[in-house]
XYZ file of C-alpha atoms in Angstrom:
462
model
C -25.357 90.417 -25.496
C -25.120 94.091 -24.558
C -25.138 95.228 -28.104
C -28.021 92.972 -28.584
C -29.730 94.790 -25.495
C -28.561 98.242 -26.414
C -29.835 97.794 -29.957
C -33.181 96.886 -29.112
C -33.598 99.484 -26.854
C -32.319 102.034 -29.608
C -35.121 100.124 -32.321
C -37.705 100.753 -29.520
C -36.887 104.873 -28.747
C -36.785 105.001 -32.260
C -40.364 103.179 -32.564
C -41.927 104.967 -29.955
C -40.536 108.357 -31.518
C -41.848 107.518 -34.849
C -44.810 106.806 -33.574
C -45.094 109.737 -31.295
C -43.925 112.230 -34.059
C -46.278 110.810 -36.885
C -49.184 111.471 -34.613
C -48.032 114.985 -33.850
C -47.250 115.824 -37.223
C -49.420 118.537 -38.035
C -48.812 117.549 -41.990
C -50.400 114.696 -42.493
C -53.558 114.529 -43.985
C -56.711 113.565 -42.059
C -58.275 110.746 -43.694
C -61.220 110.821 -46.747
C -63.507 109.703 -44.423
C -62.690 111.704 -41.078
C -66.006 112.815 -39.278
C -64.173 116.513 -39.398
C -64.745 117.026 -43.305
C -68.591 116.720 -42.608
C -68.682 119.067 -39.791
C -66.638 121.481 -41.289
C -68.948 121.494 -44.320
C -71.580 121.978 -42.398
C -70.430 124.772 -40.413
C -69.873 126.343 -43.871
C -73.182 125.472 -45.053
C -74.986 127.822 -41.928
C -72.537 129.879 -42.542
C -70.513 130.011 -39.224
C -67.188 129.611 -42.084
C -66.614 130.472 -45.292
C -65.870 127.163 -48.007
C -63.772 126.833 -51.006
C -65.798 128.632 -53.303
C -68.526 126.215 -53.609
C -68.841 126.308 -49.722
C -67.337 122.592 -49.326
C -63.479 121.446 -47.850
C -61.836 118.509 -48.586
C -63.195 117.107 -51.793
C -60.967 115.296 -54.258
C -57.948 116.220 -52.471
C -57.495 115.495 -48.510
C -56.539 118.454 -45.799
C -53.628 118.069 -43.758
C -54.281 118.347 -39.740
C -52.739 121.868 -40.291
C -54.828 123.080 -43.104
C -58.072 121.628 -41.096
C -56.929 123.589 -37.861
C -56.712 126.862 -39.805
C -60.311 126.005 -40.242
C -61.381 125.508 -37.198
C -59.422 128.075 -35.409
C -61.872 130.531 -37.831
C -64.629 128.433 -36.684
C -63.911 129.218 -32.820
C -63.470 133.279 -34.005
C -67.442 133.311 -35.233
C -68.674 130.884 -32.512
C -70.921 133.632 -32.057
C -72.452 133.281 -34.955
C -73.349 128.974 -34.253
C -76.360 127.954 -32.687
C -76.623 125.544 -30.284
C -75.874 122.369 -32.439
C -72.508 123.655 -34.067
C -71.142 124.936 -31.204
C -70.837 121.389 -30.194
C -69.669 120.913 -33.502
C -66.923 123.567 -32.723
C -66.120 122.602 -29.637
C -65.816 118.652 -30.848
C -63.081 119.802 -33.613
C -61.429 121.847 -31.355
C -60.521 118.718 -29.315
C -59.626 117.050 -31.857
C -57.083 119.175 -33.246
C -56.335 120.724 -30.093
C -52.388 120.509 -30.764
C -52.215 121.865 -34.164
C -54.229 125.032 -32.785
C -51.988 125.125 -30.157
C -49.198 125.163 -32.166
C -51.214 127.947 -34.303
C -51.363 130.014 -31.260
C -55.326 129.751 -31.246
C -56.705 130.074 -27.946
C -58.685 126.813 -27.411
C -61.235 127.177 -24.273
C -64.680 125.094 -24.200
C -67.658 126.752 -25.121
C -69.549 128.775 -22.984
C -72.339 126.279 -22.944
C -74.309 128.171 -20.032
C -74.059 131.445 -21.724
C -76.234 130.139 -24.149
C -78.737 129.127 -22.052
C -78.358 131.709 -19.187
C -79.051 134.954 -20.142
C -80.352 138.434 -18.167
C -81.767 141.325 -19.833
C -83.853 144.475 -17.735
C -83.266 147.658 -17.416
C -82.686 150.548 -14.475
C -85.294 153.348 -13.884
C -84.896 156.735 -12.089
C -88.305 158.425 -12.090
C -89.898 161.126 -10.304
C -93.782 161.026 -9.894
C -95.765 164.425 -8.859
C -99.738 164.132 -8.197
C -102.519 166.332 -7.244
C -105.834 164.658 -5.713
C -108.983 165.828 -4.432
C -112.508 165.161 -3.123
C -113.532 161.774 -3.084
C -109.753 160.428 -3.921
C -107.811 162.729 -1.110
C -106.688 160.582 1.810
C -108.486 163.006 4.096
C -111.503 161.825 2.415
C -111.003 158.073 3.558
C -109.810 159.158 6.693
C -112.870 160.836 7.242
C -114.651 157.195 7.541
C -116.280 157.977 3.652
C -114.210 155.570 1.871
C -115.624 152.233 4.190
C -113.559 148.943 3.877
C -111.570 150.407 0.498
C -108.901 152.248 2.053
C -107.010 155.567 0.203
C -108.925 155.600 -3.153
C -105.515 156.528 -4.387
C -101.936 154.595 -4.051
C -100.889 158.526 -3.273
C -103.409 159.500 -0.714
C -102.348 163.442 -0.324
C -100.293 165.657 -3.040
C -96.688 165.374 -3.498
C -93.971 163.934 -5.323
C -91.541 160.545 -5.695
C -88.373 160.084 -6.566
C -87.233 156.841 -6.824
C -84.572 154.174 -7.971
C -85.053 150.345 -9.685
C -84.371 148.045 -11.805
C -86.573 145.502 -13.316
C -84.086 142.130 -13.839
C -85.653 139.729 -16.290
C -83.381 136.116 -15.675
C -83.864 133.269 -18.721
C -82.498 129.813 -18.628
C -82.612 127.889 -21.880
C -83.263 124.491 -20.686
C -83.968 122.780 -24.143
C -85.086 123.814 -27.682
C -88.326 124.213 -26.540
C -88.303 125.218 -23.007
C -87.137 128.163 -20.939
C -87.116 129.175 -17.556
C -87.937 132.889 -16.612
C -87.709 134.669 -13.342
C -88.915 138.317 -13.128
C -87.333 140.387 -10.657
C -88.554 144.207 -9.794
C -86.291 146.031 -6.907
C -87.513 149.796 -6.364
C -85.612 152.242 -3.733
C -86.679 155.491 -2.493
C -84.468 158.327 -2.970
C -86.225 160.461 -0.208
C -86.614 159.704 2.996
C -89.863 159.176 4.860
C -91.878 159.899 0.879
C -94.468 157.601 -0.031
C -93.971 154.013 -0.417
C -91.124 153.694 1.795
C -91.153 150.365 4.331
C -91.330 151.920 7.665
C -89.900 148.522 9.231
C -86.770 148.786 7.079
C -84.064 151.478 7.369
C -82.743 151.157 4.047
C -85.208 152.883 2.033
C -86.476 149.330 0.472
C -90.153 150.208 -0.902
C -93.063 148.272 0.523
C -94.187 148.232 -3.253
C -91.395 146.709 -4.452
C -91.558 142.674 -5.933
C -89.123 140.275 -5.249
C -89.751 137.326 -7.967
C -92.834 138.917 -8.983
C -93.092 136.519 -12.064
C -91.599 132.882 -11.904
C -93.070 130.912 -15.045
C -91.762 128.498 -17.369
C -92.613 128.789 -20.954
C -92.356 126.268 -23.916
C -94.050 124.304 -26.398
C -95.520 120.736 -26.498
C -96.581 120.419 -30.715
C -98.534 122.908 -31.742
C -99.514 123.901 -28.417
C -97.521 127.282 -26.558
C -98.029 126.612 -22.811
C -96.787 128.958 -19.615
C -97.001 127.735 -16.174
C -96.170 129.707 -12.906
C -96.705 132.955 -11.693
C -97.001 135.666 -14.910
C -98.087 138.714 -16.328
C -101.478 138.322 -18.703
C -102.722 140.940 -20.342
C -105.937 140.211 -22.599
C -107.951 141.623 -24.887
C -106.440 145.882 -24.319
C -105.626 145.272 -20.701
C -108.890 146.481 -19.269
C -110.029 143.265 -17.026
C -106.238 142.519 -15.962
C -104.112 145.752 -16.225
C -100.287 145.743 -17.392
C -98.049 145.160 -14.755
C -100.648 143.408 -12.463
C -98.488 139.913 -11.909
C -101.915 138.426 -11.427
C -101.941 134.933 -12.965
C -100.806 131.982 -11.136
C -101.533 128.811 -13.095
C -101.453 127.539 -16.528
C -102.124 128.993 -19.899
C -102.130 127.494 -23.226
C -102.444 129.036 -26.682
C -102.375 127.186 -30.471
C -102.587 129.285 -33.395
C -101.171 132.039 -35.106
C -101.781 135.445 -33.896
C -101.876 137.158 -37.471
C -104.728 134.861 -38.464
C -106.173 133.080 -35.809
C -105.200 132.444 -31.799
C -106.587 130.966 -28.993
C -105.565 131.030 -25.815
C -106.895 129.325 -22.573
C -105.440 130.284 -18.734
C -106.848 128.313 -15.805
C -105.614 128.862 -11.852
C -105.580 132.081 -9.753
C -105.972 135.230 -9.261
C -103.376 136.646 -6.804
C -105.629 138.391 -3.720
C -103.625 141.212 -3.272
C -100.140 142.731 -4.706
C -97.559 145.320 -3.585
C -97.428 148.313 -6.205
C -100.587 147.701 -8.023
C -104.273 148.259 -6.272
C -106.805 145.464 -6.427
C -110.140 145.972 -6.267
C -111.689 144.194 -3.270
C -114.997 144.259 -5.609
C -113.862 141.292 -7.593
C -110.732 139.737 -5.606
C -110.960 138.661 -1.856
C -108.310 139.057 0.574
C -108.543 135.999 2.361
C -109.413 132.955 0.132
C -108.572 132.134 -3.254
C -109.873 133.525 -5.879
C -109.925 131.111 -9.099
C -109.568 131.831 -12.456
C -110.738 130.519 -15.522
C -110.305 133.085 -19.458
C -110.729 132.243 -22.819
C -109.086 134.428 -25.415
C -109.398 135.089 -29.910
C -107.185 137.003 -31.654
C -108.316 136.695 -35.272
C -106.684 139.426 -38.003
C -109.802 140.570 -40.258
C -107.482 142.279 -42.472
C -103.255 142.827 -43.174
C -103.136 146.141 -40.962
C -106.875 145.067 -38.459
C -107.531 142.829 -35.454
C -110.442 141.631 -33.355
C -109.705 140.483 -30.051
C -112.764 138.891 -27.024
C -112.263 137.111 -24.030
C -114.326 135.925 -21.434
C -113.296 135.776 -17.746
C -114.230 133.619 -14.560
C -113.407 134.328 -11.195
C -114.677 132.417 -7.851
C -114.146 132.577 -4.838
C -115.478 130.438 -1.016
C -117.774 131.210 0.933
C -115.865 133.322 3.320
C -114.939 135.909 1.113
C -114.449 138.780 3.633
C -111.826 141.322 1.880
C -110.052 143.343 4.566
C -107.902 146.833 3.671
C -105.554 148.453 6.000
C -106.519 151.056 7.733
C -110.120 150.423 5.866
C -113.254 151.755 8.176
C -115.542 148.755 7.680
C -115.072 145.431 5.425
C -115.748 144.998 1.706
C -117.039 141.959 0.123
C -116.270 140.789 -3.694
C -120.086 141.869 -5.528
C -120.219 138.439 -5.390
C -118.865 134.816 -5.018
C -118.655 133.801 -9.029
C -118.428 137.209 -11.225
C -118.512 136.714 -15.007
C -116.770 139.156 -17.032
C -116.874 139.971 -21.224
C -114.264 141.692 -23.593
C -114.598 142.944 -26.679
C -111.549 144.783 -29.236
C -110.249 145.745 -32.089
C -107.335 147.524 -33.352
C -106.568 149.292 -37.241
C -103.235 151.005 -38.844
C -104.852 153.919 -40.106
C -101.100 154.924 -41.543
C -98.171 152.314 -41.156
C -97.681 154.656 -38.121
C -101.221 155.275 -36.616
C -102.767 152.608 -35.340
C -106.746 153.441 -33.621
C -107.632 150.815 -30.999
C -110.821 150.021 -28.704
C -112.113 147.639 -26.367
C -115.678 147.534 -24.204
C -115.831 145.687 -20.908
C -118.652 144.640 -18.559
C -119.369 141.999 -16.144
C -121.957 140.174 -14.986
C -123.336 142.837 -11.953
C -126.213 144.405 -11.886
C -124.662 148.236 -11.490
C -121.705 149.544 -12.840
C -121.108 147.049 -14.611
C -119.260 148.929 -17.694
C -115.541 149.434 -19.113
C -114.412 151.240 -22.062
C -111.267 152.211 -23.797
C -110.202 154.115 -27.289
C -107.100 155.400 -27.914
C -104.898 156.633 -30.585
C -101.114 155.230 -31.121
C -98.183 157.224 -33.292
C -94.850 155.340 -34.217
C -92.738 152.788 -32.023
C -90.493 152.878 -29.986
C -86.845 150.952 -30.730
C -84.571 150.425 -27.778
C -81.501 150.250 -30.963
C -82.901 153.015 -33.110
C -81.952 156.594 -31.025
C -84.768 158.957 -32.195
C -87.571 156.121 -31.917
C -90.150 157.278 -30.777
C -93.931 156.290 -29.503
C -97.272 158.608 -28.261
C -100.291 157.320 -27.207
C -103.325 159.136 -26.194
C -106.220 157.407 -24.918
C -109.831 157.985 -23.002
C -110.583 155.514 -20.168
C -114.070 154.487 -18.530
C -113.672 151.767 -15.479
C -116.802 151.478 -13.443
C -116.538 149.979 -9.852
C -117.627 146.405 -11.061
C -115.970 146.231 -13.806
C -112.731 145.320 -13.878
C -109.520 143.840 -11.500
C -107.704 146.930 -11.649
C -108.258 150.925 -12.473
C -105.585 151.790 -14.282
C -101.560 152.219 -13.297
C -100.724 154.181 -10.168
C -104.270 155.084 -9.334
C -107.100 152.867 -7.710
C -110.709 154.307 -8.416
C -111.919 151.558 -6.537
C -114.357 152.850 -4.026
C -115.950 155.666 -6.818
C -114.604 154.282 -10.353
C -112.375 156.218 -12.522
C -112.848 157.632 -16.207
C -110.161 160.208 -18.264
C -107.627 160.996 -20.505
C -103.993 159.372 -20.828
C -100.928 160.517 -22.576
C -98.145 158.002 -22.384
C -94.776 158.564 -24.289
C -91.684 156.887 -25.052
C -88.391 158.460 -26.419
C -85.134 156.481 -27.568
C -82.641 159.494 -26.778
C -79.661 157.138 -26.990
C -79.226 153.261 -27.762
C -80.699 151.534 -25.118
C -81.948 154.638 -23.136
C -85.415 156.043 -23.067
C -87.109 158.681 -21.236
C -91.269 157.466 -20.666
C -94.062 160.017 -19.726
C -96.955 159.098 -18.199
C -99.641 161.574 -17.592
C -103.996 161.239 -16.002
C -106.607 163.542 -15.390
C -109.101 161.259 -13.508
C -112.876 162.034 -11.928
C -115.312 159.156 -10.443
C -117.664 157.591 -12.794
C -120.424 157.514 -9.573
C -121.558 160.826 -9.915
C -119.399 161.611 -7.192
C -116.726 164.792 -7.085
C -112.942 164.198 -7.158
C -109.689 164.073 -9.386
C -106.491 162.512 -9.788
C -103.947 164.164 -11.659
C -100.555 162.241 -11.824
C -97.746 163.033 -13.653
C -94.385 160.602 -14.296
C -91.517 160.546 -16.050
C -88.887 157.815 -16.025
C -85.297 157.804 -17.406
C -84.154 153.692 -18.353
C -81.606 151.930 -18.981
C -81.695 148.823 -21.091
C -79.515 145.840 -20.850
């Protein structure tokens, strides 16, 4: 009976074993049909792997478990090189054969599925900023009571110079194949003490001008429609109604087309009232109430190396509209409660390098009313291409009525603003530029005054 007993038990270790060593066994072949051949060829297909000449595995003759993990441990080495869909594929085969790439001394760790979708780009600025005003634009000028309700005419009321630290942190979250999540983040520190921009209520040197979360949008597709909703940058037309770096849209905007033959695009919500680090003009955009927004956009190409660009532009605004400035002598209304304003552009490569562009403005007020632009660009600037370089010199024209902002670092709000800009961009290094920036502004009232503002800025791209 005990033989009987210690037989069976030996029949059953030596089952078990079998069993257990036949499904380790990293030579046995993995069946014709296995799910792994067809990933595998399709991996090698989009080229993550390399096939067996014609680009296929398995065939005629079956891979052992080994043979198929050699594969796939290559696959995991150029995982960089899968999108979205094979890295599951990947990361499916490496399960499967986890053991034999074990035993191949392949490092097996899940896909970094977030890294996909998370990623953050930006880039760190140093810059220093030297200007020069006078009459009508000097701070002593407001001061003096002849500025009522605008405030400074300039964001630098008196001469002198800024040095200052940021970085601009741009966050993106993939959250399907046709949506993503961005968050904008600009954080600015003074490098002098007591200089201009600097919080007074904070000891740290954090710049009142500075935006936390300035833009918060999600951007996708729905068909053939390209839709962003949130809080965003727009900048239509040549950027004369809504300057760069203005943050001003929050709302909705939908496009459909093709902008190298035909695009529309449609943006319905707000207008911000005011904004830290950009000047508004109290003209158009009240303080206190909303102010809503309505544009419609074309971008049609005319030719290969031409554009045309118009827009038109709503903005409203209640009944109690009063627009208040800090340290403003009296109170300034918008011209008035619905303002309609008109764009008209177009841009042509006069050499694949030179490219001439223009744009005229003008809204629906009775007195200046008008807003032109025409300016000359040379070459491009590539953040990967050290030597890359851009220059582009331009005349501007903003009248008071005209338009929600005057220009970068300069308001012209109380007197308008009209000159020439030189703006620059050199790639010195991979990822590193150096931008100039350089005005010579008078009024466009009649009116005596200039602003002369020079900056240059060393980034940092990541």
């Amino acid at each position: 009976m005990k033989k009987s007993i210690i037989a069976l038990v030996v029949m059953a270790i030596f089952c078990i074993s079998s069993v257990v060593l036949a499904a380790a066994n990293p030579f046995d072949d993995v069946p014709a049909k296995h799910w792994a051949y067809d990933a595998v060829n399709k991996l090698a297909k989009d080229g993550v792997i390399d096939g067996n000449g014609n680009r296929t595995f398995g065939g005629d003759k079956p891979m052992t478990r080994y043979e198929m993990a050699l594969v796939v441990g290559k696959a995991i080495s150029n995982a960089t090189k899968a999108d979205a869909e094979n890295k599951a594929l990947i990361e499916k085969l490496s399960n499967e054969f986890q053991k034999e790439l074990e035993n191949l001394g392949v490092r097996v760790k899940a896909l970094e599925k977030k890294s996909d979708k998370l990623t953050v780009s930006g880039f760190l600025h140093l810059s220093e900023q030297v200007w020069r005003n006078s009459g009508v634009y000097e701070g002593s000028y407001f001061a003096a009571g002849k500025n009522p309700g605008y405030g400074s005419e300039s964001p630098h009321a008196d001469d002198g110079q800024w040095l200052a630290l940021g970085v601009d942190l741009f966050t993106r979250y993939k959250v399907n194949n046709n949506w993503q999540l961005v968050i904008h983040d600009d954080l600015t520190r003074d490098a002098q003490s007591g200089s201009f921009a600097v919080n007074s209520s904070a000891s740290d040197g954090l710049m009142a001008g500075q935006q936390r979360g300035c833009e918060i949008y999600a951007i996708g597709s729905t068909g053939i429609t390209n839709v962003k909703v949130g809080k965003f940058d727009y900048i239509p037309v040549y950027g004369m109604f809504l300057w760069p770096d203005n943050k001003a849209v929050v709302g909705a905007q939908f496009s459909v087309g093709d902008p190298k033959e035909l695009k529309a695009t449609a943006t319905y919500g707000y207008l911000r009232k005011s904004w830290t680090g950009t000047t508004v003009n109290p003209r158009i955009l009240s303080g206190t109430t909303d102010n809503r927004y309505a544009a419609l956009e074309l971008t049609a190409a005319i030719a290969k190396d031409a554009n045309i660009k118009a827009a038109y532009h709503r903005v409203s605004n209640d009944g109690n509209y009063t627009n208040s400035i800090s340290g403003a002598t009296d109170v300034v209304k918008p011209y008035a409660t619905t303002m309609n304003f008109w764009e008209l552009g177009a841009d042509k490569m006069l050499t694949p390098k030179l490219k001439l562009y223009g744009e005229i403005e003008r809204s629906d007020a009775n007195t200046e009313n008008k807003a032109f632009i025409v300016g000359l660009t040379y070459g491009k600037a590539d953040i990967k291409t050290p030597g890359s370089f851009s220059i582009t010199g331009r005349y501007v024209h903003w009248d008071i009525n005209s338009s929600v902002n005057h220009g970068t670092w300069m308001a012209g709000q109380a007197h308008g603003a009209k000159g020439p800009e030189l703006a620059s961009n050199f790639i010195i290094d991979e990822n590193v530029g150096i931008m100039t920036w350089v005005n010579y502004m008078s009024p466009t009232d009649g009116t005596s005054g200039k602003i002369r503002t020079i900056k240059t800025e060393l980034d940092f791209y990541f």
